[in-house]
Coordinates of C-alpha atoms and ligand atoms in Angstrom, one line a residue:
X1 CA 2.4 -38.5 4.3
X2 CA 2.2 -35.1 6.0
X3 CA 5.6 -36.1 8.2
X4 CA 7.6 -35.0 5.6
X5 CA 5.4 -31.7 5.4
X6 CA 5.3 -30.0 8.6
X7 CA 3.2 -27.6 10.2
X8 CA 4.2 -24.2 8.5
X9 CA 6.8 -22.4 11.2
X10 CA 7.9 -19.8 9.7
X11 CA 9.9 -17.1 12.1
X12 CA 8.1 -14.0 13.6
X13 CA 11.0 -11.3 11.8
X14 CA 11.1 -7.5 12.1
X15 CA 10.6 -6.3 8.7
X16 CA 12.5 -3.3 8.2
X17 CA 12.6 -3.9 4.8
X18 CA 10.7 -2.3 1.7
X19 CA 8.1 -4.3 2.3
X20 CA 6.2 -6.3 3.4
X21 CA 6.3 -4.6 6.9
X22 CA 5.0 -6.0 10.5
X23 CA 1.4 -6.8 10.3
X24 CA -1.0 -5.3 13.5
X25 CA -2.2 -8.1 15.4
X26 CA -5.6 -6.9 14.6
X27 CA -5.4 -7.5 11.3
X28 CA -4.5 -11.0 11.8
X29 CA -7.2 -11.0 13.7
X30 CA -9.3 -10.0 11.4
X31 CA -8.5 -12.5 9.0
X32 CA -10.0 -15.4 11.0
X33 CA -13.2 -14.2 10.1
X34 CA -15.4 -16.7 8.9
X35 CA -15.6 -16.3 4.9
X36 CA -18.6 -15.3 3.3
X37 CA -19.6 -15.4 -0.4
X38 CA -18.6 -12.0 -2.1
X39 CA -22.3 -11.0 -2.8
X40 CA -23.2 -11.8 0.8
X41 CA -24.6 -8.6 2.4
X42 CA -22.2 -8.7 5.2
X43 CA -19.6 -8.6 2.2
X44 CA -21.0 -6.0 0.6
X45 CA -21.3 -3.6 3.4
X46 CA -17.5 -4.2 3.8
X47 CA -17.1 -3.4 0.4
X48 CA -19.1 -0.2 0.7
X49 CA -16.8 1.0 4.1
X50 CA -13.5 -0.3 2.5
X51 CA -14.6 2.4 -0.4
X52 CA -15.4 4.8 2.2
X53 CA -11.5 4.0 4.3
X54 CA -10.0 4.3 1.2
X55 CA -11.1 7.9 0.4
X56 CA -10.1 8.7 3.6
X57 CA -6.4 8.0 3.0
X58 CA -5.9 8.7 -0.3
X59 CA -8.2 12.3 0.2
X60 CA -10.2 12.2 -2.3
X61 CA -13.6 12.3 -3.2
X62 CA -13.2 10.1 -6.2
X63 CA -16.2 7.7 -6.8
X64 CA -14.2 5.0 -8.4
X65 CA -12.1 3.8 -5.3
X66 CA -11.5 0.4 -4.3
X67 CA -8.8 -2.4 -3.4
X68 CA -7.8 -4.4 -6.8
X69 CA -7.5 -8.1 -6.6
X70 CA -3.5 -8.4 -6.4
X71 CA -0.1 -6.5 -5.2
X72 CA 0.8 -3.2 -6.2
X73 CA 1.6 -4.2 -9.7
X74 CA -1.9 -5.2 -10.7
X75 CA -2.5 -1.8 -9.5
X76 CA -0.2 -0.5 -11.8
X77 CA -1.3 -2.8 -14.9
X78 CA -5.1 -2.1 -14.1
X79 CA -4.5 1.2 -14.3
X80 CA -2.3 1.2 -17.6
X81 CA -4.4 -1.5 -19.1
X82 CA -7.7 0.9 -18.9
X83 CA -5.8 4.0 -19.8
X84 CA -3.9 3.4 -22.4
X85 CA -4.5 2.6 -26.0
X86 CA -2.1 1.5 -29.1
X87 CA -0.3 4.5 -30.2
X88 CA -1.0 6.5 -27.1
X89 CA 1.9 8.7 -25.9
X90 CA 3.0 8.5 -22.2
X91 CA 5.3 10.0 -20.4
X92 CA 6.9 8.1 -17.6
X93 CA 9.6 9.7 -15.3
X94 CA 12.3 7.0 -14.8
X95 CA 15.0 7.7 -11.6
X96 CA 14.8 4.3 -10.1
X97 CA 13.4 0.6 -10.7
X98 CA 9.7 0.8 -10.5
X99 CA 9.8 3.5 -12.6
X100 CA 11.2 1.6 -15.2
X101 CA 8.1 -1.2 -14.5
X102 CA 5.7 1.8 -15.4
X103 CA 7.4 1.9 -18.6
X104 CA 8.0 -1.5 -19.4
X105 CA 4.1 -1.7 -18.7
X106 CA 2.9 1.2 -20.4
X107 CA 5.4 -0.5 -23.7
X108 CA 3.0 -3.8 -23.5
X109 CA -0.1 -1.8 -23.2
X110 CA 1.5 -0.2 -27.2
X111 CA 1.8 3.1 -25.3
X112 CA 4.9 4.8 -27.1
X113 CA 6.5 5.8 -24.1
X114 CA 8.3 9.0 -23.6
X115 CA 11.1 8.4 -21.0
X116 CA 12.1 11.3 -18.6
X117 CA 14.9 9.9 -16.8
X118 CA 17.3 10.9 -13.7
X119 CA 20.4 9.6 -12.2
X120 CA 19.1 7.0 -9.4
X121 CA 18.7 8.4 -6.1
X122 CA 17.9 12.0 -7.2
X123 CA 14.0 13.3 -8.5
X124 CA 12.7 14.0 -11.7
X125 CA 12.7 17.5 -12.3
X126 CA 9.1 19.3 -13.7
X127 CA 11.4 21.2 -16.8
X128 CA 12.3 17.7 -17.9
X129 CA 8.9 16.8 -18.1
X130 CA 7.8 19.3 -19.5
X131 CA 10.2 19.3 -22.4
X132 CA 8.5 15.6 -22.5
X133 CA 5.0 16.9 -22.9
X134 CA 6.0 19.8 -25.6
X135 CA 7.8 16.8 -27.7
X136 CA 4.8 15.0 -27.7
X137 CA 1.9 15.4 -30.4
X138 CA -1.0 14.3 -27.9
X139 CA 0.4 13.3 -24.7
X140 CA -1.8 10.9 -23.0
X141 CA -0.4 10.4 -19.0
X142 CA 2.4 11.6 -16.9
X143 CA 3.2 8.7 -15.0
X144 CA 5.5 9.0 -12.2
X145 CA 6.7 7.3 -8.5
X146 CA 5.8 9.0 -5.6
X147 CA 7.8 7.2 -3.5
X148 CA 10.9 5.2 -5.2
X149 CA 11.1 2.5 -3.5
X150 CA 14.7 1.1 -5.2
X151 CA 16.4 4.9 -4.7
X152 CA 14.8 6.4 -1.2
X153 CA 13.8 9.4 -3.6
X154 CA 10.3 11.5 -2.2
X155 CA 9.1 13.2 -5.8
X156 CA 7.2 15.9 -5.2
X157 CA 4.2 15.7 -7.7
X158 CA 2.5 18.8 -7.5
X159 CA 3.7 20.6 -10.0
X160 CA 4.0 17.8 -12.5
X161 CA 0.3 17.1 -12.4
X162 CA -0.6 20.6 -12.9
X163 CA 2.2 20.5 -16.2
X164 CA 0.2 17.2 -17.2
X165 CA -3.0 18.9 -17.1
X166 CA -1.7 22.3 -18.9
X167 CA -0.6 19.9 -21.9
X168 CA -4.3 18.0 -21.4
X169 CA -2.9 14.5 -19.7
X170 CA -3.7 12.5 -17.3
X171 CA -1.7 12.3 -14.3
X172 CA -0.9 8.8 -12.8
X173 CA 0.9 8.3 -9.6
X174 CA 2.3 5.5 -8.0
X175 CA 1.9 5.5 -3.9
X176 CA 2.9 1.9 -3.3
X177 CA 4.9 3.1 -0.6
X178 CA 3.7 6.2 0.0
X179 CA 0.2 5.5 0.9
X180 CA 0.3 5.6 4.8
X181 CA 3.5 6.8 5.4
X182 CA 4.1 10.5 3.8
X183 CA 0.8 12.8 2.4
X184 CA -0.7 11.2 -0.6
X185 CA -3.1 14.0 -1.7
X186 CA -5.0 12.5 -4.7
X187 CA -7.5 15.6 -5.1
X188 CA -5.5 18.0 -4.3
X189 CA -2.7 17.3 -6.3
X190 CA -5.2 16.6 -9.4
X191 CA -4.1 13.1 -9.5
X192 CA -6.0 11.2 -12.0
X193 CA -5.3 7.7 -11.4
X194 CA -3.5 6.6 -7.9
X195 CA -2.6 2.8 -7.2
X196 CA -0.8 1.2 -3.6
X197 CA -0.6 -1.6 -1.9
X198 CA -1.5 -3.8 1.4
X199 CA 1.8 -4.6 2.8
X200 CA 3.9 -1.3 3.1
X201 CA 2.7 1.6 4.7
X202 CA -0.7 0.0 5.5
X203 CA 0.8 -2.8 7.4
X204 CA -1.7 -5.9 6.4
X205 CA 0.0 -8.7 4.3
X206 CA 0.3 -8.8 0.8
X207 CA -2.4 -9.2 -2.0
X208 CA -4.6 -6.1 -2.8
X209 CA -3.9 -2.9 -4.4
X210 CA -5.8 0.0 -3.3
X211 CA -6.8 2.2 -6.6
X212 CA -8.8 5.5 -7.7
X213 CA -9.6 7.3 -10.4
X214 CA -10.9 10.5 -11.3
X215 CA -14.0 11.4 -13.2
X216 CA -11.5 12.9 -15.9
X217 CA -9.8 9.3 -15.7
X218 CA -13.4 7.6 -16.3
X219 CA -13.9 9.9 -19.3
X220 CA -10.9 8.5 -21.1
X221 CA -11.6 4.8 -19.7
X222 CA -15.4 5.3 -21.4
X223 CA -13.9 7.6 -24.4
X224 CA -11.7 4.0 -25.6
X225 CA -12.0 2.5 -29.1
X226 CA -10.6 -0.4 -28.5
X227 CA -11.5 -3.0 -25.3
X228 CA -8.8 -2.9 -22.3
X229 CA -6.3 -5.8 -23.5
X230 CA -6.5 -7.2 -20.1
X231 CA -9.9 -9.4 -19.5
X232 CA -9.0 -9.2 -15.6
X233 CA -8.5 -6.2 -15.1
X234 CA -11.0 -4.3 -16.6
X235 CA -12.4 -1.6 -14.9
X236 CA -15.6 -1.6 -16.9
X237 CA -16.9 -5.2 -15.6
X238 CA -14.9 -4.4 -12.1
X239 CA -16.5 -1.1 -11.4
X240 CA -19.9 -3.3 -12.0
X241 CA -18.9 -5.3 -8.9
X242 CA -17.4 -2.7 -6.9
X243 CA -20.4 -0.3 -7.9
X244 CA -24.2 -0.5 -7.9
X245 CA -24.8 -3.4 -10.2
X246 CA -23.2 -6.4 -8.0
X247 CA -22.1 -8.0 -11.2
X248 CA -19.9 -11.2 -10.8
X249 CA -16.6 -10.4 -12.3
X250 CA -14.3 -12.3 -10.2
X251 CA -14.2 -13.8 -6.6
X252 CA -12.7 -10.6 -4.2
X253 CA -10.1 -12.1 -1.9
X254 CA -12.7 -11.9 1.2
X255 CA -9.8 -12.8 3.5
X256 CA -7.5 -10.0 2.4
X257 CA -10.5 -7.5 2.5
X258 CA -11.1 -8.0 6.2
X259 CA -7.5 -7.7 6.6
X260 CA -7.4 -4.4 4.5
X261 CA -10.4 -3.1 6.5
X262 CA -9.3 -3.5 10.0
X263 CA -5.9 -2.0 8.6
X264 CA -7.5 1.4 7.4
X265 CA -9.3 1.2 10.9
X266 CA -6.0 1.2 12.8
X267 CA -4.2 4.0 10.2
X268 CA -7.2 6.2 10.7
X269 CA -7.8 5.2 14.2
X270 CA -3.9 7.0 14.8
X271 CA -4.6 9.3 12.3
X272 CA -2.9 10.1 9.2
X273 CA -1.2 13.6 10.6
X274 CA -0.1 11.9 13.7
X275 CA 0.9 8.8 11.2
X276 CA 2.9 11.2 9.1
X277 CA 4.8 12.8 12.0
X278 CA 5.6 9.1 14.0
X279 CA 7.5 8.4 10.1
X280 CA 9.3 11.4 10.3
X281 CA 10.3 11.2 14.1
X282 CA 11.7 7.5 13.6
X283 CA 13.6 8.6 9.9
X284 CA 14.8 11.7 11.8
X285 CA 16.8 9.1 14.7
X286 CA 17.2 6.5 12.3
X287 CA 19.4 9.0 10.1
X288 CA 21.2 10.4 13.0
X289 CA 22.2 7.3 14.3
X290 CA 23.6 6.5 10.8
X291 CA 25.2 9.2 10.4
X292 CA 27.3 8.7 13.9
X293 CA 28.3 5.1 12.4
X294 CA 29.4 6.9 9.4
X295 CA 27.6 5.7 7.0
X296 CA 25.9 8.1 4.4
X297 CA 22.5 7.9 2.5
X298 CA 22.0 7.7 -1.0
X299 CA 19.5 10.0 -1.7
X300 CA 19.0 13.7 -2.5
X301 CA 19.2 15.8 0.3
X302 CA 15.6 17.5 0.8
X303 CA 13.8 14.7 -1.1
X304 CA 14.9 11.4 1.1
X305 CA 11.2 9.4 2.1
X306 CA 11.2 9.0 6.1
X307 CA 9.7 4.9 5.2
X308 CA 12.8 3.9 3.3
X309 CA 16.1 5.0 3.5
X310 CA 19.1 3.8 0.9
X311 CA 22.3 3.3 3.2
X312 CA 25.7 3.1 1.0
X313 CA 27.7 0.1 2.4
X314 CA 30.8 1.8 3.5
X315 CA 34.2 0.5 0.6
X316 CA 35.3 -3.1 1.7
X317 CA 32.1 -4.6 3.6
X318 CA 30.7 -7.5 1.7
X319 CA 26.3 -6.2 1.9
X320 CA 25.0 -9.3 1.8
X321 CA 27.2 -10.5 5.0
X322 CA 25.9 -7.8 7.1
X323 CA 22.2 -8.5 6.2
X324 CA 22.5 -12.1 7.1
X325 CA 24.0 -11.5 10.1
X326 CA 21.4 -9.0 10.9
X327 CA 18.4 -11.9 10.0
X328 CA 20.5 -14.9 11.8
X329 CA 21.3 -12.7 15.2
X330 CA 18.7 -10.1 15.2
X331 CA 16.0 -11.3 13.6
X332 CA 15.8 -8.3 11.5
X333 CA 15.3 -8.2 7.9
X334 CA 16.6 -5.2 5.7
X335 CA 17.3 -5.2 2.2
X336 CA 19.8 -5.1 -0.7
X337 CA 19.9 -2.8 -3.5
X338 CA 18.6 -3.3 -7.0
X339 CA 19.9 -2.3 -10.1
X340 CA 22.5 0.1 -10.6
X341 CA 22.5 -0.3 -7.1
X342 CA 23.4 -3.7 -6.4
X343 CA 26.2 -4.2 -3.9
X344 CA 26.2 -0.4 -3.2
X345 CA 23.2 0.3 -0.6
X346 CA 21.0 -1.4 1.8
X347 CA 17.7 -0.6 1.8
X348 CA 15.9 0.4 5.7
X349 CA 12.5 0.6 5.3
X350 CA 10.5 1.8 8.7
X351 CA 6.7 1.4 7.3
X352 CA 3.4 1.2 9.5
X353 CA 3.8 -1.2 12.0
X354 CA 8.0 -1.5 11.5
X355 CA 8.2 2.1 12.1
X356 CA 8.9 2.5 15.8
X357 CA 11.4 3.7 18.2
X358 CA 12.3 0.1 19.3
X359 CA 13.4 -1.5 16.0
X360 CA 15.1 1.7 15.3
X361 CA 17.5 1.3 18.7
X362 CA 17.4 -2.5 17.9
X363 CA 18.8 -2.3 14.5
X364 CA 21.7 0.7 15.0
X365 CA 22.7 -1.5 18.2
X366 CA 22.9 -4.2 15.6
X367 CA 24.8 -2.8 13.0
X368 CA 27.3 -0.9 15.6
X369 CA 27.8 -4.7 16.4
X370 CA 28.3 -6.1 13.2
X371 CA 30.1 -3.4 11.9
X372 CA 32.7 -3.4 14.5
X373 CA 32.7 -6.9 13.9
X374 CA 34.0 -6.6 10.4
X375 CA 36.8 -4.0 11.3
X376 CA 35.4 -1.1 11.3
X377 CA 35.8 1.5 13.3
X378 CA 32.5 3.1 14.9
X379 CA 32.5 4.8 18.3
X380 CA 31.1 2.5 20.2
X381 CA 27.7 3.6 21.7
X382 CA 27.4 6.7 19.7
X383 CA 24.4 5.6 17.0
X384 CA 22.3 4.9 19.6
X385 CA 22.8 7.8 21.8
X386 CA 22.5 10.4 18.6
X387 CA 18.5 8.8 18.3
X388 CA 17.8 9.1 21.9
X389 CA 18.9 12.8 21.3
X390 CA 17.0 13.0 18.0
X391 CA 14.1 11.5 20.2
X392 CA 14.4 13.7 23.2
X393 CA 14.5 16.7 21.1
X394 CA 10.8 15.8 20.0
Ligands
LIG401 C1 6.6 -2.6 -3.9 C2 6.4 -1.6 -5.0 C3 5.7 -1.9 -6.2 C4 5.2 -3.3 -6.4 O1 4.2 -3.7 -5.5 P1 3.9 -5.2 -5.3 O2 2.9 -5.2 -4.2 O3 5.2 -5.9 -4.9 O4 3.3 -5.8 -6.5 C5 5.5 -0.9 -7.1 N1 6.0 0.3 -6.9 C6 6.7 0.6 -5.9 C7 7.2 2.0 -5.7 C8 7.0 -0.3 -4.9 O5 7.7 0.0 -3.8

């Protein structure tokens, strides 16, 4: 029977993709822990630190902080679920696919969602939401992307969140691929409700999403008429689990929490500053050596993330030829565009783990070679020799 189901091989890639990126060995490690029963008191202390490594990297102080069973997108939906309520009026800054998710989400909550768009690649602009928030007649949230993960756009958030809270909103933010990578300053910032993931910047694998939310937040999640739509995600009955009570909501993914655990270890072990600046040294050589190939970003200038980078495929090179080629003879996976962007960029993510000076050298050698391959012209040698400058330079 099992001769026509193998052993499960799959290949050992280099994820520079948008996710998921290469996992630390010690968090596979980690996951070979022996599973315990999610009220066991070994369980529970992990529960109590993950809280603890969790406040660490988002900085806050919120109570309320703790890995949702899921991806990002249950992050997302848990927080929209609890926060919104038929008829409530949110505001949702669309430049790029996931904003459009927030929307569509906040739409199936029966938010009547206020859209605050900009062209893909480029930010949302504060006057825009702010004509957003006058328009409304009781503005609930501001929800925006930190990091756009379809576009390569960095939105600063600051001053939106203090705009939310002028016009008395929430502020929501999603750091799926932020958290880990680039500052995430939940308290600081005044964000209200914060969601991420496993598999980007933290570098474990997929299948928890890393929330908080403020005492502000809480007020509006107790203040609710109506019960949260969603029976799985609702904060009430999880923050009974995750908080004193030890109430039996649902079985946490023990597995994934280990693997989550030992990943905040490692990111705090480096340390988040030191984290920060190792993203911006390996965009920094990464974007130099692109530019000597002559290929251009698609991005704003002053706003491109250092963990993904949108690469416009250059007129006449089929995309998804060069990302084969790169997967088949370099073992490297990058990704294609979405959207509006289909066919036009490639998508280079350098997150966590992926996010060193190797696989940078490793992937302009590649496309030099590919590139050259199809016909065009690239001075040979010169992409990786502008990173080794970037680098020296450091
Ligand atoms: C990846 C991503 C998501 C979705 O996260 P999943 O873990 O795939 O569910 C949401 N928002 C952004 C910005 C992302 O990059």
């Amino acid at each position: 029977m099992t001769d026509s189901f193998p052993e499960l091989k799959p290949a050992s890639r280099i994820l520079l993709g948008p996710g998921p990126s290469n996992v630390h060995p010690r968090v596979m490690k980690a996951m070979m822990s022996p599973v315990v029963g999610h009220l066991d008191p070994d369980f529970v202390a992990i529960m109590e630190a993950l809280k603890g490594l969790l406040r660490a990297v988002f900085r806050t102080a919120n109570q309320l902080t703790f890995p949702a069973s899921g991806t990002g997108s249950a992050g997302m939906e848990m927080i929209m679920a609890n926060l919104v309520e038929d008829g409530d009026e949110v505001i949702v800054g669309i430049n790029g696919a996931f904003g459009a998710r927030l929307a569509d989400c906040g739409e199936r909550q029966g938010a009547r969602v206020i859209k605050t768009q900009a062209e893909w690649g480029r930010i949302i602009e504060p006057d825009a939401v702010e004509a957003a928030l006058k328009s409304a007649r009781k503005p609930k949230l501001v929800a925006i992307v930190h990091a756009e993960t379809s576009t390569g756009a960095h939105q600063p958030l600051e001053a939106i969140s203090a705009l939310a809270h002028r016009y008395g909103a929430l502020m929501v933010v999603d750091a799926v691929t932020s958290l880990g990578c680039v500052p995430v300053e939940v308290d600081k910032w005044g964000i209200d409700a914060c969601y991420s993931c496993t598999q980007k910047g933290l570098s474990a694998p997929p299948g928890l999403a890393p929330v908080t939310f403020s005492a502000r937040a809480m007020e509006a999640v107790n203040a609710r008429k109506s019960k949260c739509k969603s029976w799985y995600l609702d904060l009430g009955m999880i923050a009974n689990y995750w908080g004193e009570n030890r109430v039996y909501h649902h079985t946490a993914p023990i597995t994934m929490n280990y693997a989550l655990y030992e990943a905040l270890r490692v990111v705090l072990e480096e340390g988040l500053e030191a984290r920060f600046k190792r993203h911006r040294i390996n965009a920094a050589a990464l974007h130099a050596g692109l530019a000597a190939l002559g290929l251009k970003l698609a991005a704003e200038e002053g706003y491109r993330l250092p963990q993904l980078s949108t690469v416009s495929v250059p007129d006449g090179v089929d995309e998804a030829k060069v990302r084969a080629e790169l997967l088949a003879n370099y073992n490297i996976e990058i990704a294609a565009g979405l959207g509006p962007f289909k066919g036009k960029v490639w998508r280079i993510g350098l997150m966590g783990e992926s996010c060193r000076r190797e696989n940078v050298t490793l992937l302009l050698g590649a496309l030099e070679q590919i590139l050259t391959g199809l016909g065009i012209e690239v001075a040979r040698g010169s992409a990786i020799a502008a990173a080794a400058d970037c680098y020296a330079a450091e």
